[in-house]
PDB file of C-alpha atoms in Angstrom:
ATOM      1  CA  MET A   1    -189.719  53.812 -73.959  1.00 45.00           C
ATOM      2  CA  ARG A   2    -191.350  53.513 -70.605  1.00 46.00           C
ATOM      3  CA  TYR A   3    -189.589  50.208 -69.894  1.00 44.00           C
ATOM      4  CA  LYS A   4    -186.036  51.749 -70.745  1.00 45.00           C
ATOM      5  CA  LEU A   5    -186.818  54.580 -68.267  1.00 41.00           C
ATOM      6  CA  LEU A   6    -187.713  51.907 -65.863  1.00 42.00           C
ATOM      7  CA  ALA A   7    -184.399  50.003 -66.112  1.00 44.00           C
ATOM      8  CA  ILE A   8    -182.431  53.272 -66.057  1.00 49.00           C
ATOM      9  CA  ALA A   9    -184.111  54.098 -62.689  1.00 46.00           C
ATOM     10  CA  ALA A  10    -183.434  50.596 -61.410  1.00 47.00           C
ATOM     11  CA  ILE A  11    -179.961  50.616 -62.179  1.00 50.00           C
ATOM     12  CA  ALA A  12    -179.141  53.979 -61.002  1.00 48.00           C
ATOM     13  CA  GLY A  13    -181.283  52.832 -58.140  1.00 47.00           C
ATOM     14  CA  ALA A  14    -178.980  49.466 -57.741  1.00 46.00           C
ATOM     15  CA  THR A  15    -175.843  51.684 -58.265  1.00 44.00           C
ATOM     16  CA  ALA A  16    -176.658  54.396 -55.437  1.00 45.00           C
ATOM     17  CA  ALA A  17    -177.193  51.251 -52.787  1.00 47.00           C
ATOM     18  CA  ALA A  18    -173.972  49.733 -53.802  1.00 48.00           C
ATOM     19  CA  GLY A  19    -172.227  53.032 -52.666  1.00 49.00           C
ATOM     20  CA  GLY A  20    -172.109  54.591 -56.137  1.00 48.00           C
ATOM     21  CA  LEU A  21    -174.112  57.687 -55.780  1.00 44.00           C
ATOM     22  CA  ALA A  22    -174.995  57.476 -52.086  1.00 41.00           C
ATOM     23  CA  ALA A  23    -171.373  58.142 -51.138  1.00 39.00           C
ATOM     24  CA  PRO A  24    -171.508  62.028 -50.815  1.00 41.00           C
ATOM     25  CA  ILE A  25    -174.446  61.588 -48.969  1.00 38.00           C
ATOM     26  CA  ALA A  26    -173.061  59.070 -46.327  1.00 40.00           C
ATOM     27  CA  ALA A  27    -170.259  61.354 -46.103  1.00 41.00           C
ATOM     28  CA  GLN A  28    -172.103  64.144 -45.020  1.00 41.00           C
ATOM     29  CA  ALA A  29    -173.950  61.984 -42.420  1.00 39.00           C
ATOM     30  CA  GLN A  30    -170.676  61.211 -40.805  1.00 41.00           C
ATOM     31  CA  GLY A  31    -169.492  63.073 -37.716  1.00 40.00           C
ATOM     32  CA  VAL A  32    -165.881  63.944 -36.174  1.00 40.00           C
ATOM     33  CA  VAL A  33    -163.671  61.175 -36.019  1.00 40.00           C
ATOM     34  CA  THR A  34    -160.309  61.343 -34.702  1.00 40.00           C
ATOM     35  CA  THR A  35    -158.245  58.206 -35.846  1.00 40.00           C
ATOM     36  CA  GLY A  36    -154.576  57.436 -35.108  1.00 43.00           C
ATOM     37  CA  VAL A  37    -152.237  54.287 -34.328  1.00 43.00           C
ATOM     38  CA  ALA A  38    -152.268  53.047 -30.516  1.00 44.00           C
ATOM     39  CA  ARG A  39    -150.385  50.635 -28.664  1.00 47.00           C
ATOM     40  CA  GLY A  40    -152.597  48.582 -26.642  1.00 43.00           C
ATOM     41  CA  PRO A  41    -156.671  49.401 -25.958  1.00 40.00           C
ATOM     42  CA  VAL A  42    -158.010  52.569 -27.035  1.00 39.00           C
ATOM     43  CA  ILE A  43    -159.613  54.863 -24.581  1.00 41.00           C
ATOM     44  CA  VAL A  44    -162.259  57.084 -25.778  1.00 43.00           C
ATOM     45  CA  THR A  45    -163.564  59.905 -23.635  1.00 41.00           C
ATOM     46  CA  ASP A  46    -166.667  62.257 -24.406  1.00 45.00           C
ATOM     47  CA  ASP A  47    -166.923  65.849 -23.459  1.00 50.00           C
ATOM     48  CA  ALA A  48    -168.530  64.907 -20.138  1.00 55.00           C
ATOM     49  CA  ASP A  49    -164.880  63.455 -18.897  1.00 73.00           C
ATOM     50  CA  GLY A  50    -162.696  65.950 -21.063  1.00 88.00           C
ATOM     51  CA  ILE A  51    -162.700  69.271 -22.236  1.00 92.00           C
ATOM     52  CA  ALA A  52    -165.961  70.428 -23.686  1.00 92.00           C
ATOM     53  CA  VAL A  53    -165.788  71.962 -27.574  1.00 92.00           C
ATOM     54  CA  ASP A  54    -166.964  75.078 -26.257  1.00 92.00           C
ATOM     55  CA  GLN A  55    -164.503  75.494 -23.369  1.00 93.00           C
ATOM     56  CA  ARG A  56    -161.862  74.472 -25.622  1.00 93.00           C
ATOM     57  CA  PRO A  57    -160.740  77.811 -26.847  1.00 94.00           C
ATOM     58  CA  ALA A  58    -160.637  79.383 -23.391  1.00 94.00           C
ATOM     59  CA  PHE A  59    -158.611  76.353 -22.289  1.00 94.00           C
ATOM     60  CA  ARG A  60    -155.773  76.907 -24.687  1.00 92.00           C
ATOM     61  CA  GLU A  61    -155.617  80.490 -23.669  1.00 94.00           C
ATOM     62  CA  TYR A  62    -155.290  79.272 -20.278  1.00 95.00           C
ATOM     63  CA  ILE A  63    -152.635  76.933 -21.143  1.00 94.00           C
ATOM     64  CA  VAL A  64    -150.444  79.987 -23.087  1.00 93.00           C
ATOM     65  CA  ARG A  65    -151.313  82.204 -20.272  1.00 95.00           C
ATOM     66  CA  GLU A  66    -149.967  79.869 -17.603  1.00 95.00           C
ATOM     67  CA  ARG A  67    -146.829  79.327 -19.902  1.00 95.00           C
ATOM     68  CA  VAL A  68    -147.026  75.601 -19.631  1.00 94.00           C
ATOM     69  CA  PRO A  69    -143.647  74.187 -21.144  1.00 95.00           C
ATOM     70  CA  ASN A  70    -143.995  72.026 -24.072  1.00 95.00           C
ATOM     71  CA  TYR A  71    -142.393  68.462 -23.857  1.00 95.00           C
ATOM     72  CA  THR A  72    -140.858  66.638 -26.927  1.00 95.00           C
ATOM     73  CA  ILE A  73    -141.388  63.089 -27.425  1.00 93.00           C
ATOM     74  CA  PRO A  74    -140.279  60.896 -30.414  1.00 93.00           C
ATOM     75  CA  ASP A  75    -143.856  59.267 -30.730  1.00 90.00           C
ATOM     76  CA  ARG A  76    -146.982  60.556 -32.314  1.00 92.00           C
ATOM     77  CA  VAL A  77    -149.489  62.369 -30.154  1.00 94.00           C
ATOM     78  CA  VAL A  78    -152.876  60.563 -30.270  1.00 95.00           C
ATOM     79  CA  VAL A  79    -155.526  59.226 -28.201  1.00 95.00           C
ATOM     80  CA  GLY A  80    -154.677  56.051 -26.660  1.00 95.00           C
ATOM     81  CA  GLY A  81    -150.879  56.630 -26.717  1.00 95.00           C
ATOM     82  CA  VAL A  82    -148.610  56.380 -23.918  1.00 95.00           C
ATOM     83  CA  LEU A  83    -146.383  59.524 -22.607  1.00 95.00           C
ATOM     84  CA  PRO A  84    -143.235  58.624 -20.929  1.00 92.00           C
ATOM     85  CA  GLU A  85    -143.139  57.861 -16.997  1.00 88.00           C
ATOM     86  CA  THR A  86    -140.062  60.536 -16.753  1.00 90.00           C
ATOM     87  CA  GLY A  87    -139.641  63.663 -18.392  1.00 89.00           C
ATOM     88  CA  VAL A  88    -142.968  65.033 -18.381  1.00 93.00           C
ATOM     89  CA  THR A  89    -145.091  66.916 -16.035  1.00 94.00           C
ATOM     90  CA  TYR A  90    -148.536  66.681 -15.170  1.00 95.00           C
ATOM     91  CA  TYR A  91    -150.632  69.388 -14.041  1.00 95.00           C
ATOM     92  CA  ASP A  92    -154.659  69.382 -12.631  1.00 94.00           C
ATOM     93  CA  VAL A  93    -157.129  70.593 -14.822  1.00 94.00           C
ATOM     94  CA  PRO A  94    -158.684  73.674 -13.148  1.00 93.00           C
ATOM     95  CA  GLN A  95    -162.333  73.189 -12.166  1.00 90.00           C
ATOM     96  CA  SER A  96    -163.793  76.228 -13.894  1.00 91.00           C
ATOM     97  CA  PHE A  97    -163.130  73.825 -17.135  1.00 89.00           C
ATOM     98  CA  GLY A  98    -165.429  71.309 -15.569  1.00 84.00           C
ATOM     99  CA  VAL A  99    -164.279  68.458 -12.826  1.00 78.00           C
ATOM    100  CA  THR A 100    -162.125  65.635 -14.683  1.00 86.00           C
ATOM    101  CA  PRO A 101    -160.409  62.853 -13.426  1.00 92.00           C
ATOM    102  CA  TYR A 102    -157.515  63.335 -15.995  1.00 94.00           C
ATOM    103  CA  ARG A 103    -154.289  65.560 -15.704  1.00 95.00           C
ATOM    104  CA  TYR A 104    -152.939  67.593 -18.624  1.00 95.00           C
ATOM    105  CA  THR A 105    -149.901  68.453 -20.244  1.00 96.00           C
ATOM    106  CA  VAL A 106    -148.493  70.282 -23.872  1.00 96.00           C
ATOM    107  CA  VAL A 107    -146.505  67.499 -25.681  1.00 96.00           C
ATOM    108  CA  ASN A 108    -144.824  68.176 -29.328  1.00 95.00           C
ATOM    109  CA  GLY A 109    -147.382  71.323 -29.482  1.00 95.00           C
ATOM    110  CA  ARG A 110    -150.594  69.769 -28.677  1.00 95.00           C
ATOM    111  CA  THR A 111    -152.345  69.705 -25.057  1.00 95.00           C
ATOM    112  CA  VAL A 112    -153.534  66.399 -24.111  1.00 96.00           C
ATOM    113  CA  LEU A 113    -155.321  65.345 -21.374  1.00 96.00           C
ATOM    114  CA  VAL A 114    -153.789  61.902 -19.651  1.00 96.00           C
ATOM    115  CA  GLU A 115    -155.162  59.147 -17.526  1.00 96.00           C
ATOM    116  CA  PRO A 116    -152.632  59.736 -14.545  1.00 94.00           C
ATOM    117  CA  ARG A 117    -151.958  56.147 -13.469  1.00 95.00           C
ATOM    118  CA  SER A 118    -151.260  54.928 -16.953  1.00 96.00           C
ATOM    119  CA  ARG A 119    -150.330  58.116 -18.412  1.00 96.00           C
ATOM    120  CA  ARG A 120    -152.248  57.245 -21.633  1.00 97.00           C
ATOM    121  CA  ILE A 121    -153.935  60.141 -23.522  1.00 96.00           C
ATOM    122  CA  VAL A 122    -157.311  60.448 -23.593  1.00 96.00           C
ATOM    123  CA  GLN A 123    -158.311  63.337 -25.249  1.00 95.00           C
ATOM    124  CA  VAL A 124    -156.179  65.712 -27.670  1.00 94.00           C
ATOM    125  CA  VAL A 125    -157.302  69.277 -27.089  1.00 92.00           C
ATOM    126  CA  GLU A 126    -157.493  71.048 -30.477  1.00 84.00           C
TER     127      GLU A 126
END
């Protein structure tokens, strides 16, 4: 009887190590990841360069208050995507939201931070 319990425990441990029972635990340990398809190298920014998480609601309110126009493009709006050279206006981020080298605009209903020279999306402000 004792050997049967040890065998069952060993099999359960091996199953968990192979991803069977450990998957829910691993899923809980994961951070927030934004995925998408991007052409060219993907640029990832942290909150130090973009809009910090705690300031995003105020930034969205600012966008609405300023009546920033929404531009429509045929492409998906994802980090790493490149916006058109013409037809979209880019705005400076107010210093009250932190000093950033990026500009912002609203495309397909989503506020994005863009690297001004390449027009590459570096953050989608959700």
